[in-house]
Amino acid sequence: MAPRTVRTGLIQRIRREEDAARAGKEAWIKIKVNSIVDEKTIDALYRASQAGVKIDIVERGICALKPGVPGLSENIRVRSILGRFLEHSRIYAFCNADGPQIGEGPASGPEVYIGSADLMHRNLDRRVEALVRVTARSRLTGSSSTWTCRWPTPP
């Protein structure tokens, strides 16, 4: 819940994927928002990219992150969606071979949050915003087709 824990919670999850990548595990982050301008979150995404985390971002508005910069963000891909209307779904997905899973056994999948917060100061510092974890894989079918998620199989 912003303004208290959304930024820190997202950065903790980004760091978890960074640690997994540094340990040689496959890890990825997928984010879908209107805008990304929060420096702390961007810095965490840069560090994760440098560790080898594959990061896929779909955004509609302002993006202060610079993807594809060698040594900084070569593992980050940003796609901008332009259109007449703001995209109101915000999705944050985190996954690595040893990370938290939805469900059990082969039906498990990434840790996914939906909510109202964009990665902007006004959203993270001055508004009440919420992210909610999606815990039922059946609720991710639309997200998985949108994101082309690869559901990891347990070792």
Coordinates of N, CA, C and O in Angstrom, one line a residue:
M1 N 0.8 -1.2 0.0 CA 0.0 0.0 0.0 C 0.9 1.2 0.0 O 1.8 1.4 0.9
A2 N 0.7 2.1 -1.0 CA 1.5 3.3 -1.0 C 0.7 4.3 -0.1 O -0.5 4.2 0.0
P3 N 1.4 5.2 0.5 CA 2.8 5.6 0.3 C 3.8 4.9 1.1 O 5.0 5.2 1.1
R4 N 3.4 3.8 1.8 CA 4.3 3.2 2.8 C 5.2 2.1 2.2 O 6.3 2.0 2.5
T5 N 4.6 1.1 1.4 CA 5.3 -0.1 1.1 C 5.4 -0.5 -0.3 O 6.0 -1.5 -0.6
V6 N 4.7 0.2 -1.2 CA 4.7 -0.2 -2.6 C 6.2 -0.2 -3.2 O 6.7 -1.1 -3.8
R7 N 6.8 1.0 -3.1 CA 8.2 1.1 -3.6 C 9.1 0.1 -3.0 O 9.8 -0.7 -3.7
T8 N 9.1 0.0 -1.7 CA 10.1 -0.9 -1.0 C 9.7 -2.4 -1.3 O 10.7 -3.2 -1.5
G9 N 8.5 -2.7 -1.4 CA 8.1 -4.1 -1.8 C 8.5 -4.4 -3.2 O 9.0 -5.5 -3.4
L10 N 8.3 -3.5 -4.1 CA 8.8 -3.8 -5.5 C 10.3 -3.9 -5.6 O 10.8 -4.8 -6.2
I11 N 11.0 -3.0 -4.9 CA 12.5 -3.1 -4.9 C 13.0 -4.4 -4.3 O 13.9 -5.0 -4.7
Q12 N 12.3 -4.8 -3.2 CA 12.7 -6.1 -2.6 C 12.6 -7.3 -3.6 O 13.4 -8.1 -3.7
R13 N 11.5 -7.2 -4.3 CA 11.3 -8.3 -5.3 C 12.2 -8.2 -6.5 O 12.7 -9.2 -7.0
I14 N 12.6 -7.0 -6.9 CA 13.6 -6.8 -8.0 C 14.9 -7.3 -7.5 O 15.6 -8.0 -8.2
R15 N 15.3 -7.0 -6.2 CA 16.5 -7.5 -5.7 C 16.6 -9.0 -5.5 O 17.6 -9.6 -5.7
R16 N 15.4 -9.6 -5.2 CA 15.4 -11.1 -5.1 C 15.7 -11.7 -6.5 O 16.4 -12.7 -6.6
E17 N 15.1 -11.1 -7.6 CA 15.4 -11.6 -8.9 C 16.9 -11.4 -9.3 O 17.5 -12.2 -9.9
E18 N 17.4 -10.2 -8.9 CA 18.8 -9.9 -9.1 C 19.7 -11.0 -8.4 O 20.7 -11.5 -9.0
D19 N 19.4 -11.3 -7.1 CA 20.2 -12.3 -6.4 C 20.1 -13.7 -7.1 O 21.1 -14.4 -7.1
A20 N 18.9 -14.0 -7.6 CA 18.8 -15.3 -8.2 C 19.6 -15.4 -9.5 O 20.3 -16.4 -9.8
A21 N 19.6 -14.3 -10.3 CA 20.4 -14.2 -11.5 C 21.9 -14.3 -11.2 O 22.7 -15.0 -11.9
R22 N 22.4 -13.6 -10.1 CA 23.8 -13.7 -9.7 C 24.2 -15.1 -9.3 O 25.3 -15.5 -9.4
A23 N 23.2 -15.9 -8.8 CA 23.4 -17.2 -8.4 C 23.3 -18.2 -9.6 O 23.4 -19.4 -9.4
G24 N 23.2 -17.7 -10.8 CA 23.1 -18.5 -12.0 C 21.8 -19.0 -12.3 O 21.6 -19.9 -13.2
K25 N 20.7 -18.5 -11.7 CA 19.3 -19.0 -12.0 C 18.7 -18.1 -13.0 O 19.0 -16.9 -13.2
E26 N 17.8 -18.7 -13.8 CA 17.0 -17.9 -14.8 C 16.1 -17.0 -14.0 O 15.4 -17.5 -13.1
A27 N 16.0 -15.7 -14.3 CA 15.1 -14.8 -13.6 C 14.6 -13.8 -14.5 O 15.3 -13.4 -15.4
W28 N 13.3 -13.4 -14.3 CA 12.8 -12.3 -15.2 C 11.8 -11.5 -14.4 O 11.3 -11.9 -13.4
I29 N 11.6 -10.3 -14.9 CA 10.6 -9.3 -14.4 C 9.8 -8.8 -15.5 O 10.4 -8.4 -16.6
K30 N 8.5 -8.7 -15.4 CA 7.7 -8.1 -16.4 C 6.8 -7.1 -15.7 O 6.1 -7.3 -14.7
I31 N 6.7 -5.9 -16.3 CA 6.0 -4.8 -15.8 C 5.2 -4.1 -16.8 O 5.6 -3.9 -18.0
K32 N 3.9 -3.8 -16.5 CA 3.0 -3.1 -17.4 C 2.4 -1.9 -16.7 O 1.7 -2.1 -15.7
V33 N 2.8 -0.7 -17.0 CA 2.4 0.5 -16.3 C 2.2 1.7 -17.3 O 2.5 1.5 -18.5
N34 N 1.6 2.8 -16.8 CA 1.5 4.0 -17.7 C 2.9 4.7 -17.7 O 3.3 5.1 -18.8
S35 N 3.6 4.9 -16.6 CA 4.8 5.7 -16.6 C 5.8 5.1 -15.6 O 5.4 4.5 -14.6
I36 N 7.1 5.3 -15.9 CA 8.2 4.9 -15.1 C 9.1 6.1 -14.9 O 9.8 6.4 -15.9
V37 N 9.1 6.7 -13.8 CA 10.1 7.8 -13.5 C 10.7 7.8 -12.1 O 11.6 8.6 -11.9
D38 N 10.4 6.8 -11.3 CA 10.9 6.7 -10.0 C 12.4 6.3 -10.0 O 12.7 5.1 -10.4
E39 N 13.3 7.1 -9.6 CA 14.7 6.9 -9.7 C 15.2 5.6 -8.9 O 16.0 4.8 -9.4
K40 N 14.6 5.4 -7.7 CA 15.0 4.3 -6.9 C 14.6 3.0 -7.6 O 15.4 2.0 -7.6
T41 N 13.4 2.9 -8.2 CA 13.0 1.7 -8.9 C 13.8 1.5 -10.1 O 14.2 0.4 -10.4
I42 N 14.1 2.6 -10.9 CA 14.9 2.5 -12.1 C 16.3 2.0 -11.8 O 16.8 1.1 -12.4
D43 N 16.9 2.5 -10.7 CA 18.2 2.0 -10.3 C 18.2 0.6 -10.0 O 19.1 -0.2 -10.3
A44 N 17.2 0.1 -9.3 CA 17.1 -1.3 -8.9 C 16.9 -2.2 -10.2 O 17.5 -3.2 -10.3
L45 N 16.1 -1.7 -11.2 CA 16.0 -2.4 -12.4 C 17.3 -2.5 -13.2 O 17.7 -3.5 -13.8
Y46 N 18.1 -1.4 -13.2 CA 19.4 -1.4 -13.8 C 20.3 -2.4 -13.2 O 21.0 -3.2 -13.9
R47 N 20.3 -2.5 -11.8 CA 21.2 -3.4 -11.1 C 20.8 -4.9 -11.5 O 21.6 -5.7 -11.7
A48 N 19.5 -5.1 -11.5 CA 19.0 -6.4 -11.9 C 19.4 -6.8 -13.3 O 19.8 -7.9 -13.6
S49 N 19.3 -5.8 -14.2 CA 19.7 -6.1 -15.6 C 21.2 -6.4 -15.7 O 21.6 -7.4 -16.4
Q50 N 22.0 -5.7 -14.9 CA 23.4 -6.0 -14.9 C 23.7 -7.4 -14.4 O 24.7 -8.0 -14.8
A51 N 22.9 -7.9 -13.5 CA 23.0 -9.2 -12.9 C 22.6 -10.3 -13.9 O 22.8 -11.5 -13.7
G52 N 21.8 -9.9 -14.9 CA 21.4 -10.9 -15.9 C 19.9 -11.1 -15.9 O 19.4 -12.0 -16.6
V53 N 19.1 -10.4 -15.1 CA 17.7 -10.6 -15.1 C 17.1 -10.0 -16.4 O 17.4 -8.9 -16.8
K54 N 16.3 -10.8 -17.1 CA 15.6 -10.3 -18.3 C 14.3 -9.5 -17.8 O 13.5 -10.0 -17.1
I55 N 14.3 -8.3 -18.3 CA 13.2 -7.4 -17.9 C 12.5 -6.9 -19.1 O 13.0 -6.4 -20.0
D56 N 11.2 -7.1 -19.0 CA 10.3 -6.7 -20.1 C 9.3 -5.7 -19.6 O 8.5 -6.0 -18.7
I57 N 9.2 -4.5 -20.2 CA 8.4 -3.4 -19.7 C 7.5 -2.9 -20.8 O 8.0 -2.7 -21.9
V58 N 6.2 -2.8 -20.5 CA 5.2 -2.3 -21.5 C 4.7 -1.0 -20.8 O 4.2 -1.1 -19.6
E59 N 4.9 0.1 -21.4 CA 4.4 1.4 -20.8 C 3.7 2.3 -21.8 O 3.9 2.1 -23.0
R60 N 2.9 3.2 -21.3 CA 2.2 4.0 -22.2 C 2.6 5.5 -22.3 O 2.5 6.1 -23.2
G61 N 3.2 5.9 -21.2 CA 3.5 7.4 -21.1 C 5.0 7.7 -21.0 O 5.7 7.3 -21.8
I62 N 5.3 8.2 -19.9 CA 6.7 8.7 -19.6 C 7.6 7.5 -19.2 O 7.2 6.8 -18.3
C63 N 8.7 7.4 -19.8 CA 9.7 6.3 -19.4 C 11.1 6.9 -19.3 O 11.7 7.3 -20.3
A64 N 11.5 7.1 -18.0 CA 12.9 7.7 -17.8 C 14.0 6.6 -17.8 O 15.1 7.0 -17.8
L65 N 13.6 5.4 -17.9 CA 14.6 4.3 -18.0 C 15.1 4.2 -19.4 O 14.3 4.3 -20.4
K66 N 16.4 4.0 -19.6 CA 17.0 3.8 -20.9 C 17.3 2.4 -21.2 O 18.3 1.9 -20.6
P67 N 16.6 1.7 -22.0 CA 16.8 0.3 -22.2 C 18.0 0.1 -23.2 O 18.3 1.0 -24.0
G68 N 18.6 -1.1 -23.2 CA 19.6 -1.5 -24.2 C 20.9 -0.8 -24.1 O 21.7 -0.9 -25.1
V69 N 21.3 -0.2 -23.0 CA 22.6 0.4 -22.9 C 23.6 -0.6 -22.4 O 23.4 -1.2 -21.3
P70 N 24.6 -0.9 -23.2 CA 25.6 -1.9 -22.8 C 26.2 -1.6 -21.4 O 26.5 -0.5 -21.1
G71 N 26.3 -2.7 -20.6 CA 26.8 -2.5 -19.3 C 25.8 -2.0 -18.2 O 26.1 -1.9 -17.1
L72 N 24.7 -1.5 -18.7 CA 23.7 -0.9 -17.8 C 22.3 -1.6 -17.9 O 21.8 -2.1 -16.9
S73 N 21.8 -1.6 -19.1 CA 20.4 -2.1 -19.2 C 20.2 -2.9 -20.5 O 19.1 -2.9 -21.1
E74 N 21.3 -3.7 -20.9 CA 21.1 -4.5 -22.1 C 20.1 -5.6 -22.0 O 19.6 -6.1 -23.0
N75 N 19.7 -5.9 -20.7 CA 18.7 -7.0 -20.5 C 17.3 -6.4 -20.3 O 16.4 -7.1 -19.9
I76 N 17.1 -5.1 -20.6 CA 15.8 -4.5 -20.4 C 15.2 -4.1 -21.8 O 15.9 -3.5 -22.6
R77 N 14.0 -4.5 -22.0 CA 13.3 -4.2 -23.2 C 12.1 -3.4 -22.8 O 11.3 -3.8 -21.9
V78 N 11.9 -2.2 -23.4 CA 10.7 -1.3 -23.2 C 9.9 -1.2 -24.5 O 10.5 -0.9 -25.5
R79 N 8.6 -1.5 -24.4 CA 7.7 -1.3 -25.5 C 6.7 -0.2 -25.1 O 6.1 -0.3 -24.0
S80 N 6.6 0.8 -25.9 CA 5.6 1.9 -25.6 C 4.4 1.7 -26.4 O 4.4 1.4 -27.6
I81 N 3.3 1.7 -25.7 CA 2.0 1.6 -26.4 C 1.3 3.0 -26.4 O 1.1 3.6 -25.4
L82 N 1.1 3.4 -27.6 CA 0.4 4.7 -27.8 C -1.0 4.5 -28.1 O -1.4 3.6 -28.8
G83 N -1.8 5.4 -27.7 CA -3.2 5.3 -28.0 C -4.0 6.4 -27.4 O -3.5 7.3 -26.8
R84 N -5.3 6.4 -27.7 CA -6.2 7.4 -27.3 C -6.5 7.4 -25.8 O -6.7 8.5 -25.2
F85 N -6.5 6.3 -25.2 CA -6.9 6.1 -23.8 C -5.7 5.6 -22.9 O -4.9 4.8 -23.4
L86 N -5.7 6.0 -21.7 CA -4.7 5.5 -20.8 C -5.0 4.0 -20.5 O -6.1 3.6 -20.4
E87 N -3.9 3.3 -20.4 CA -4.0 1.9 -20.1 C -4.1 1.8 -18.6 O -3.2 2.2 -17.8
H88 N -5.2 1.2 -18.0 CA -5.4 1.3 -16.6 C -5.0 0.0 -15.9 O -5.0 0.0 -14.7
S89 N -4.6 -1.0 -16.5 CA -4.1 -2.2 -15.8 C -2.6 -2.0 -15.5 O -1.8 -1.7 -16.4
R90 N -2.3 -2.2 -14.3 CA -0.8 -2.2 -13.9 C -0.5 -3.6 -13.4 O -1.2 -4.2 -12.6
I91 N 0.5 -4.2 -14.0 CA 0.9 -5.6 -13.7 C 2.4 -5.6 -13.4 O 3.2 -5.0 -14.1
Y92 N 2.7 -6.3 -12.3 CA 4.1 -6.5 -11.9 C 4.3 -8.0 -11.7 O 3.6 -8.6 -10.9
A93 N 5.2 -8.6 -12.5 CA 5.4 -10.1 -12.4 C 6.9 -10.4 -12.2 O 7.7 -9.7 -12.8
F94 N 7.2 -11.3 -11.2 CA 8.5 -11.7 -10.9 C 8.7 -13.2 -10.9 O 7.8 -13.9 -10.4
C95 N 9.8 -13.7 -11.4 CA 9.9 -15.1 -11.5 C 11.4 -15.5 -11.5 O 12.2 -14.9 -12.2
N96 N 11.7 -16.5 -10.8 CA 13.0 -17.2 -10.9 C 12.8 -18.7 -10.5 O 11.8 -19.0 -10.0
A97 N 13.8 -19.5 -10.8 CA 13.6 -20.9 -10.6 C 13.4 -21.3 -9.2 O 12.7 -22.3 -8.9
D98 N 13.8 -20.5 -8.2 CA 13.6 -20.9 -6.8 C 12.6 -19.9 -6.1 O 12.5 -20.0 -4.9
G99 N 12.0 -19.0 -6.8 CA 11.2 -18.0 -6.2 C 9.8 -18.4 -5.8 O 9.5 -19.6 -6.0
P100 N 9.1 -17.5 -5.2 CA 7.7 -17.8 -4.7 C 6.9 -18.3 -5.9 O 7.0 -17.7 -7.0
Q101 N 6.1 -19.2 -5.7 CA 5.3 -19.8 -6.8 C 3.8 -19.7 -6.5 O 3.4 -19.7 -5.3
I102 N 3.0 -19.7 -7.5 CA 1.5 -19.7 -7.3 C 1.1 -21.2 -7.5 O 1.5 -21.9 -8.4
G103 N 0.3 -21.7 -6.6 CA -0.1 -23.1 -6.7 C 1.1 -24.0 -6.2 O 2.0 -23.6 -5.6
E104 N 0.9 -25.3 -6.6 CA 2.0 -26.2 -6.2 C 2.2 -27.1 -7.4 O 1.4 -27.3 -8.3
G105 N 3.4 -27.7 -7.4 CA 3.8 -28.7 -8.5 C 3.9 -28.0 -9.8 O 4.2 -26.8 -10.0
P106 N 3.6 -28.8 -10.9 CA 3.7 -28.2 -12.3 C 2.8 -27.1 -12.6 O 3.0 -26.4 -13.6
A107 N 1.8 -26.9 -11.8 CA 0.8 -25.8 -12.0 C 1.3 -24.5 -11.4 O 0.5 -23.5 -11.4
S108 N 2.5 -24.4 -10.9 CA 2.9 -23.2 -10.3 C 3.4 -22.2 -11.3 O 3.6 -22.5 -12.5
G109 N 3.6 -21.0 -10.9 CA 4.0 -19.9 -11.8 C 4.6 -18.7 -11.1 O 4.9 -18.8 -9.9
P110 N 4.8 -17.6 -11.8 CA 5.4 -16.4 -11.2 C 4.6 -15.7 -10.2 O 3.4 -15.9 -10.1
E111 N 5.2 -14.9 -9.4 CA 4.6 -14.0 -8.4 C 4.1 -12.8 -9.2 O 4.9 -12.0 -9.7
V112 N 2.8 -12.6 -9.2 CA 2.1 -11.5 -10.0 C 1.3 -10.6 -9.1 O 0.6 -11.1 -8.3
Y113 N 1.4 -9.3 -9.3 CA 0.7 -8.3 -8.6 C -0.1 -7.5 -9.6 O 0.5 -7.1 -10.7
I114 N -1.3 -7.1 -9.3 CA -2.1 -6.1 -10.1 C -2.4 -4.9 -9.2 O -2.4 -5.1 -8.0
G115 N -2.6 -3.8 -9.8 CA -3.0 -2.7 -8.9 C -3.1 -1.3 -9.6 O -3.2 -1.3 -10.8
S116 N -3.0 -0.3 -8.8 CA -3.3 1.1 -9.3 C -2.1 1.9 -9.5 O -2.1 3.0 -10.1
A117 N -0.9 1.5 -9.0 CA 0.3 2.3 -8.9 C 1.2 2.3 -10.1 O 1.6 1.2 -10.5
D118 N 1.4 3.5 -10.7 CA 2.5 3.6 -11.7 C 3.8 3.9 -10.9 O 3.7 4.3 -9.7
L119 N 4.9 3.8 -11.6 CA 6.2 4.0 -10.9 C 6.6 5.5 -11.0 O 7.5 5.9 -11.7
M120 N 5.8 6.3 -10.4 CA 5.9 7.8 -10.3 C 5.9 8.3 -8.9 O 5.3 7.7 -8.1
H121 N 6.6 9.4 -8.6 CA 6.6 9.9 -7.3 C 5.3 10.2 -6.7 O 5.0 9.9 -5.6
R122 N 4.4 10.8 -7.5 CA 3.1 11.1 -7.0 C 2.3 9.9 -6.6 O 1.5 9.9 -5.7
N123 N 2.5 8.8 -7.3 CA 1.8 7.5 -7.0 C 2.4 6.8 -5.8 O 1.7 6.2 -5.0
L124 N 3.7 6.9 -5.7 CA 4.4 6.1 -4.6 C 4.6 6.9 -3.3 O 4.8 6.3 -2.3
D125 N 4.5 8.3 -3.4 CA 4.8 9.1 -2.2 C 3.6 9.9 -1.7 O 3.5 10.2 -0.6
R126 N 2.6 10.2 -2.6 CA 1.6 11.2 -2.2 C 0.2 10.7 -2.4 O -0.8 11.4 -2.1
R127 N 0.0 9.5 -2.9 CA -1.4 8.9 -3.1 C -1.5 7.6 -2.3 O -0.5 6.9 -2.1
V128 N -2.7 7.3 -2.1 CA -3.0 5.9 -1.6 C -3.2 5.0 -2.8 O -4.1 5.2 -3.6
E129 N -2.3 4.1 -2.9 CA -2.3 3.1 -4.1 C -2.1 1.8 -3.5 O -1.5 1.6 -2.5
A130 N -2.6 0.8 -4.2 CA -2.6 -0.6 -3.7 C -2.1 -1.6 -4.8 O -2.5 -1.4 -6.0
L131 N -1.4 -2.6 -4.4 CA -1.0 -3.7 -5.3 C -1.6 -4.9 -4.6 O -1.4 -5.1 -3.4
V132 N -2.1 -5.8 -5.3 CA -2.7 -7.0 -4.8 C -2.1 -8.2 -5.5 O -2.0 -8.3 -6.7
R133 N -1.6 -9.2 -4.7 CA -1.0 -10.4 -5.3 C -2.1 -11.3 -5.9 O -3.1 -11.6 -5.2
V134 N -1.9 -11.8 -7.1 CA -2.8 -12.8 -7.7 C -2.3 -14.1 -7.3 O -1.2 -14.5 -7.5
T135 N -3.2 -14.9 -6.6 CA -2.8 -16.1 -6.0 C -3.4 -17.3 -6.7 O -3.0 -18.5 -6.4
A136 N -4.4 -17.1 -7.6 CA -5.0 -18.2 -8.3 C -4.5 -18.2 -9.7 O -4.7 -17.2 -10.5
R137 N -3.8 -19.3 -10.1 CA -3.3 -19.4 -11.5 C -4.4 -19.2 -12.5 O -4.2 -18.6 -13.6
S138 N -5.6 -19.7 -12.3 CA -6.7 -19.5 -13.2 C -7.0 -18.1 -13.5 O -7.5 -17.8 -14.6
R139 N -6.6 -17.1 -12.6 CA -6.8 -15.7 -12.9 C -5.8 -15.1 -13.7 O -5.9 -14.0 -14.1
L140 N -4.7 -15.9 -14.1 CA -3.6 -15.4 -14.8 C -3.7 -15.7 -16.3 O -2.8 -15.4 -17.1
T141 N -4.7 -16.4 -16.7 CA -4.8 -16.9 -18.1 C -4.7 -15.7 -19.1 O -4.0 -15.7 -20.1
G142 N -5.4 -14.6 -18.8 CA -5.3 -13.4 -19.7 C -3.9 -12.8 -19.6 O -3.3 -12.4 -20.6
S143 N -3.3 -12.8 -18.4 CA -2.0 -12.2 -18.2 C -1.0 -13.1 -18.9 O 0.0 -12.6 -19.5
S144 N -1.1 -14.4 -18.8 CA -0.1 -15.3 -19.4 C -0.1 -15.1 -20.9 O 1.0 -15.2 -21.5
S145 N -1.3 -15.0 -21.5 CA -1.3 -14.8 -23.0 C -0.7 -13.4 -23.4 O 0.0 -13.3 -24.4
T146 N -1.0 -12.4 -22.6 CA -0.5 -11.1 -22.8 C 1.0 -11.1 -22.7 O 1.8 -10.5 -23.4
W147 N 1.5 -11.7 -21.6 CA 2.9 -11.7 -21.3 C 3.7 -12.8 -21.9 O 4.9 -12.8 -21.8
T148 N 3.1 -13.8 -22.5 CA 3.7 -15.0 -22.9 C 4.6 -15.6 -21.8 O 5.8 -15.8 -22.0
C149 N 4.1 -15.8 -20.7 CA 4.8 -16.3 -19.5 C 5.2 -17.7 -19.7 O 4.5 -18.5 -20.3
R150 N 6.4 -18.0 -19.3 CA 6.9 -19.4 -19.3 C 6.7 -19.9 -17.9 O 7.4 -19.4 -17.0
W151 N 5.9 -20.8 -17.7 CA 5.7 -21.3 -16.3 C 6.8 -22.3 -16.0 O 6.8 -23.4 -16.6
P152 N 7.6 -22.0 -15.0 CA 8.7 -23.0 -14.7 C 8.2 -24.3 -14.1 O 7.2 -24.3 -13.4
T153 N 8.9 -25.3 -14.4 CA 8.6 -26.6 -13.8 C 9.5 -26.8 -12.6 O 10.7 -26.4 -12.7
P154 N 9.0 -27.4 -11.6 CA 9.8 -27.6 -10.4 C 11.0 -28.5 -10.7 O 10.9 -29.4 -11.5
P155 N 12.2 -28.3 -10.0 CA 13.3 -29.1 -10.3 C 13.1 -30.5 -9.8 O 12.3 -30.9 -9.1

